[in-house]
XYZ file of C-alpha atoms in Angstrom:
344
model
C 90.386 -79.747 174.906
C 92.944 -80.688 177.510
C 93.928 -77.823 179.777
C 97.475 -77.615 178.397
C 96.071 -77.256 174.873
C 93.720 -74.481 175.945
C 96.556 -72.609 177.668
C 98.699 -72.894 174.542
C 95.872 -71.489 172.408
C 95.271 -68.586 174.776
C 98.930 -67.661 174.922
C 99.077 -67.754 171.112
C 96.145 -65.299 171.089
C 97.958 -63.001 173.503
C 95.676 -63.873 176.417
C 96.868 -64.547 179.955
C 97.240 -68.110 181.225
C 94.812 -67.505 184.092
C 92.069 -66.745 181.546
C 92.529 -70.239 180.111
C 92.267 -71.610 183.660
C 88.966 -69.773 184.127
C 87.507 -70.981 180.849
C 88.603 -74.560 181.519
C 86.849 -74.530 184.898
C 83.684 -73.118 183.348
C 83.616 -75.771 180.641
C 84.326 -78.511 183.197
C 81.349 -77.256 185.255
C 79.046 -77.974 182.313
C 78.221 -74.529 180.951
C 76.478 -74.573 177.596
C 77.641 -71.215 176.231
C 80.376 -68.620 176.679
C 77.747 -66.131 177.883
C 77.548 -68.087 181.160
C 81.217 -67.335 181.936
C 80.496 -64.315 184.127
C 84.089 -63.554 185.171
C 85.227 -63.305 181.534
C 84.956 -59.966 179.713
C 82.270 -59.626 177.065
C 84.867 -58.937 174.369
C 86.777 -62.125 175.199
C 83.569 -64.144 175.365
C 82.629 -62.921 171.886
C 86.109 -63.692 170.638
C 85.976 -67.219 172.031
C 82.492 -67.780 170.637
C 83.859 -67.051 167.176
C 86.634 -69.631 167.543
C 85.315 -72.458 169.694
C 82.200 -74.593 169.985
C 80.743 -76.178 173.135
C 78.753 -79.313 172.214
C 75.831 -79.997 174.523
C 73.015 -82.507 174.928
C 69.435 -81.286 174.768
C 67.037 -83.516 176.731
C 64.023 -84.518 174.635
C 62.477 -87.191 176.849
C 63.008 -88.471 180.359
C 61.643 -91.769 181.618
C 61.845 -92.653 185.304
C 61.458 -96.287 186.309
C 58.640 -97.054 188.709
C 60.644 -100.060 189.882
C 64.038 -98.672 190.916
C 64.308 -94.920 190.152
C 66.498 -95.518 187.098
C 66.269 -92.542 184.721
C 66.638 -92.870 180.970
C 67.282 -89.820 178.796
C 66.780 -89.257 175.119
C 69.057 -86.426 174.022
C 69.237 -84.400 170.843
C 72.674 -83.264 169.660
C 73.667 -80.077 167.841
C 73.108 -81.694 164.415
C 69.720 -83.231 165.235
C 71.028 -86.748 165.888
C 69.759 -88.483 169.016
C 71.333 -90.678 171.666
C 70.336 -92.213 174.984
C 71.964 -92.551 178.388
C 70.873 -93.922 181.750
C 71.369 -92.833 185.369
C 71.297 -95.686 187.887
C 71.182 -95.532 191.684
C 73.217 -98.006 193.722
C 74.063 -98.238 197.412
C 77.552 -96.928 196.643
C 76.309 -93.934 194.646
C 75.133 -92.939 191.185
C 76.358 -94.475 187.952
C 75.692 -93.067 184.497
C 75.747 -95.307 181.440
C 76.748 -93.190 178.448
C 76.703 -93.596 174.692
C 79.867 -93.257 172.630
C 78.335 -93.292 169.134
C 75.076 -92.448 167.407
C 74.001 -95.978 166.557
C 76.501 -98.815 166.221
C 78.090 -100.792 163.396
C 78.569 -104.047 165.377
C 75.103 -105.450 164.633
C 74.778 -107.777 167.638
C 71.491 -109.671 167.319
C 70.414 -109.163 170.951
C 71.007 -105.400 170.989
C 68.680 -102.624 169.792
C 71.372 -99.941 169.462
C 72.829 -101.167 166.195
C 69.674 -102.053 164.308
C 69.877 -98.923 162.121
C 73.674 -99.043 161.852
C 76.218 -96.365 162.697
C 75.482 -92.694 162.025
C 78.525 -91.008 163.547
C 80.969 -90.952 166.441
C 80.403 -88.801 169.505
C 82.983 -86.192 170.458
C 84.588 -86.264 173.921
C 82.488 -83.218 174.855
C 79.252 -84.982 173.895
C 80.230 -87.851 176.191
C 81.087 -85.443 179.011
C 77.788 -83.616 178.527
C 75.837 -86.805 179.259
C 77.598 -87.153 182.607
C 77.164 -83.456 183.423
C 73.476 -83.288 182.612
C 72.440 -86.457 184.442
C 74.078 -85.226 187.632
C 72.694 -81.693 187.449
C 69.180 -82.731 186.448
C 68.899 -85.024 189.462
C 70.893 -82.924 191.909
C 73.397 -85.720 192.543
C 77.086 -86.331 192.101
C 77.847 -89.018 189.560
C 80.579 -91.221 191.023
C 80.843 -93.972 188.407
C 80.669 -94.179 184.621
C 80.061 -97.136 182.338
C 80.675 -96.843 178.619
C 77.988 -99.368 177.767
C 75.314 -97.284 176.089
C 74.814 -96.879 172.352
C 77.898 -97.616 170.275
C 81.143 -99.565 170.488
C 83.682 -97.518 172.497
C 86.726 -99.081 170.832
C 85.282 -98.223 167.407
C 85.602 -94.569 168.468
C 88.964 -95.026 170.140
C 90.592 -91.593 169.899
C 87.538 -89.710 171.154
C 86.986 -92.199 173.987
C 90.646 -91.877 174.994
C 90.298 -88.093 175.139
C 87.061 -88.421 177.135
C 88.768 -90.661 179.703
C 91.573 -88.136 180.118
C 89.154 -85.241 180.539
C 86.614 -86.857 182.859
C 89.345 -88.101 185.212
C 91.086 -84.710 185.418
C 90.967 -83.493 189.064
C 90.301 -79.977 187.719
C 87.415 -81.316 185.651
C 84.762 -83.773 186.832
C 87.420 -85.697 188.730
C 85.927 -89.164 188.260
C 88.922 -91.468 188.636
C 89.807 -94.235 186.206
C 89.016 -96.909 188.804
C 85.401 -95.727 188.778
C 85.044 -96.178 185.005
C 84.106 -99.328 183.075
C 84.446 -99.727 179.326
C 82.530 -102.453 177.527
C 83.550 -103.826 174.141
C 82.029 -106.451 171.877
C 85.542 -107.677 171.159
C 87.393 -105.244 168.883
C 90.763 -106.936 169.294
C 93.052 -104.153 167.940
C 91.297 -101.705 170.260
C 91.957 -103.927 173.273
C 95.673 -103.921 172.470
C 95.675 -100.134 172.058
C 93.805 -99.725 175.341
C 96.308 -102.007 177.055
C 99.178 -99.821 175.887
C 97.584 -96.851 177.678
C 97.477 -98.889 180.910
C 94.598 -96.900 182.375
C 93.299 -98.545 185.594
C 89.745 -98.771 184.252
C 87.618 -101.919 184.279
C 87.489 -103.666 180.909
C 84.243 -105.536 180.241
C 84.034 -108.009 177.378
C 80.643 -108.818 175.863
C 81.321 -112.511 175.347
C 77.841 -114.121 175.422
C 78.920 -117.524 174.075
C 81.841 -119.940 174.532
C 81.648 -121.473 171.038
C 82.510 -119.638 167.810
C 79.472 -120.884 165.878
C 77.024 -119.593 168.494
C 78.890 -116.332 169.056
C 79.266 -115.630 165.321
C 75.513 -116.040 164.903
C 74.877 -113.575 167.716
C 77.771 -111.167 167.146
C 79.169 -110.234 163.741
C 82.420 -109.090 165.354
C 83.245 -112.746 166.052
C 83.429 -113.404 162.313
C 86.388 -111.018 162.216
C 88.078 -111.932 165.514
C 87.418 -115.399 166.929
C 87.001 -116.217 170.595
C 90.578 -117.534 170.704
C 91.921 -114.242 169.285
C 89.764 -112.236 171.676
C 90.884 -114.157 174.755
C 94.529 -113.939 173.673
C 94.122 -110.163 173.583
C 92.517 -110.279 177.041
C 95.419 -112.252 178.475
C 97.924 -109.842 176.935
C 95.905 -106.893 178.263
C 95.981 -108.397 181.729
C 99.736 -108.959 181.626
C 100.197 -105.224 181.099
C 97.538 -103.834 183.415
C 97.165 -106.504 186.093
C 93.457 -105.642 186.137
C 90.617 -108.129 186.518
C 88.453 -108.407 183.415
C 84.662 -108.676 183.510
C 82.968 -110.955 180.982
C 79.344 -110.106 180.208
C 77.146 -113.052 179.276
C 73.516 -112.549 178.168
C 71.589 -115.693 179.054
C 69.329 -116.765 176.174
C 66.950 -119.652 176.637
C 67.965 -122.714 174.623
C 70.884 -120.985 172.906
C 73.826 -120.396 175.231
C 72.565 -121.585 178.615
C 73.332 -125.314 178.540
C 75.649 -127.186 180.901
C 77.944 -127.792 177.918
C 78.199 -124.015 177.451
C 78.951 -123.539 181.146
C 81.729 -126.128 181.087
C 83.280 -124.688 177.931
C 83.046 -121.159 179.275
C 84.906 -122.215 182.413
C 87.523 -123.990 180.314
C 88.311 -121.077 178.000
C 88.458 -118.556 180.859
C 90.796 -120.675 182.979
C 93.913 -118.729 183.913
C 92.363 -115.298 183.335
C 91.769 -113.145 186.405
C 88.120 -112.501 185.683
C 84.542 -112.200 186.761
C 81.539 -113.463 184.783
C 78.398 -111.337 184.907
C 75.318 -113.287 183.813
C 72.587 -111.077 182.338
C 69.047 -112.359 181.697
C 68.574 -111.265 178.073
C 66.333 -108.235 177.713
C 63.466 -108.081 175.188
C 64.123 -106.514 171.791
C 61.224 -106.595 169.342
C 63.449 -107.462 166.352
C 64.341 -110.908 167.725
C 62.603 -113.815 169.446
C 65.142 -114.364 172.215
C 63.743 -115.367 175.598
C 65.548 -115.057 178.901
C 66.733 -118.218 180.619
C 64.430 -119.434 183.383
C 65.549 -118.392 186.854
C 66.225 -121.992 187.946
C 68.404 -122.775 184.917
C 70.201 -119.435 185.282
C 71.066 -120.285 188.887
C 72.270 -123.730 187.852
C 74.486 -122.165 185.155
C 75.957 -119.770 187.712
C 76.504 -122.557 190.245
C 78.265 -124.695 187.640
C 80.661 -121.878 186.771
C 81.390 -121.258 190.438
C 82.016 -124.963 191.034
C 84.541 -124.870 188.177
C 86.430 -121.986 189.747
C 84.925 -119.012 187.875
C 83.809 -116.022 189.965
C 80.206 -115.482 188.812
C 77.305 -113.182 189.635
C 73.870 -112.511 188.158
C 73.405 -108.880 187.178
C 70.664 -106.952 188.901
C 68.268 -105.648 186.256
C 67.657 -101.897 186.420
C 65.199 -99.855 184.379
C 63.616 -102.825 182.644
C 60.176 -101.200 182.604
C 61.512 -98.215 180.608
C 63.752 -100.170 178.189
C 66.872 -98.876 179.945
C 68.427 -102.285 180.571
C 71.419 -103.783 178.805
C 70.916 -103.940 175.025
C 67.679 -101.965 174.980
C 68.876 -98.463 174.111
C 67.868 -97.444 170.611
C 67.989 -94.345 168.455
C 64.236 -94.115 167.803
C 63.326 -94.314 171.480
C 59.630 -94.864 172.144
C 57.720 -94.697 175.395
C 56.381 -98.171 176.119
C 54.087 -96.970 178.884
C 56.296 -98.035 181.784
C 57.504 -95.720 184.501
C 57.054 -91.955 184.535
C 57.343 -90.433 181.055
C 58.122 -86.774 180.455
C 58.328 -85.172 177.031
C 60.772 -82.265 177.484
C 60.371 -80.616 174.082
């Protein structure tokens, strides 16, 4: 709940406004029950417990990468469903990659998250809980958030909007919009709705191909909204927000890594204030995709740069624990990499 909503509820119950302030601060600090609110009377705590519910995440497994200290969590939710999130360490601080749904309905062929389909949306509190727990468990302050875990954020628009409002609240976690990235597979109506909000977040588009036939084979969403429709939405979004857009591009050997693809990608992105992030495709057992060789990847990047497109190659984090882009899955298994802890 937003603070104003909580205050309104408390006043309707005949409680003082400052009590709502206290409860809001407790919830924002990541408490898991009303019993932890030590400056609230027992009678009020019992009353609140009968009206409200605090969703939490229960850690089931924790895998720590032996390569880069990335930590992947498997969480169980109140109804037994499971999700994953990842804490990553950078020079500028700690970033947590959170899930927004249990599963995903998008069905992208290179991604493990949607193999079993969509089970349900996450609530704003379940998103917040992932940020809270990762920071507390590691004794660090999370400074950045990416909505790039399990699920399609714009397919859970209302809850994601509420999460963004809550997590950026200075009286809550206080993580500003400019430190938040939202990744979408290309849900065009959602991009327009997000543009209307004009939040100064970073919008990341999972593009992955410059031609409709290739992209439609890889991403079912392209069969509903073509590349032309998607890029039109991006241009309109940029007119409103003035924000640079990041285009994610998973490099797949022999599929989307040719010079022809590089030239077409540069052509279709011309005029958009953007950045292309090349990602060596990560292994998923349900497909036979192989990552582009390092030499060809560098040539692809150089070609884009020579054609005026700002391009980088993403640093891979947590690859040994299946925590990299596209590898999160509902039935998480330990593959033997990194340090594995069963927390049940």
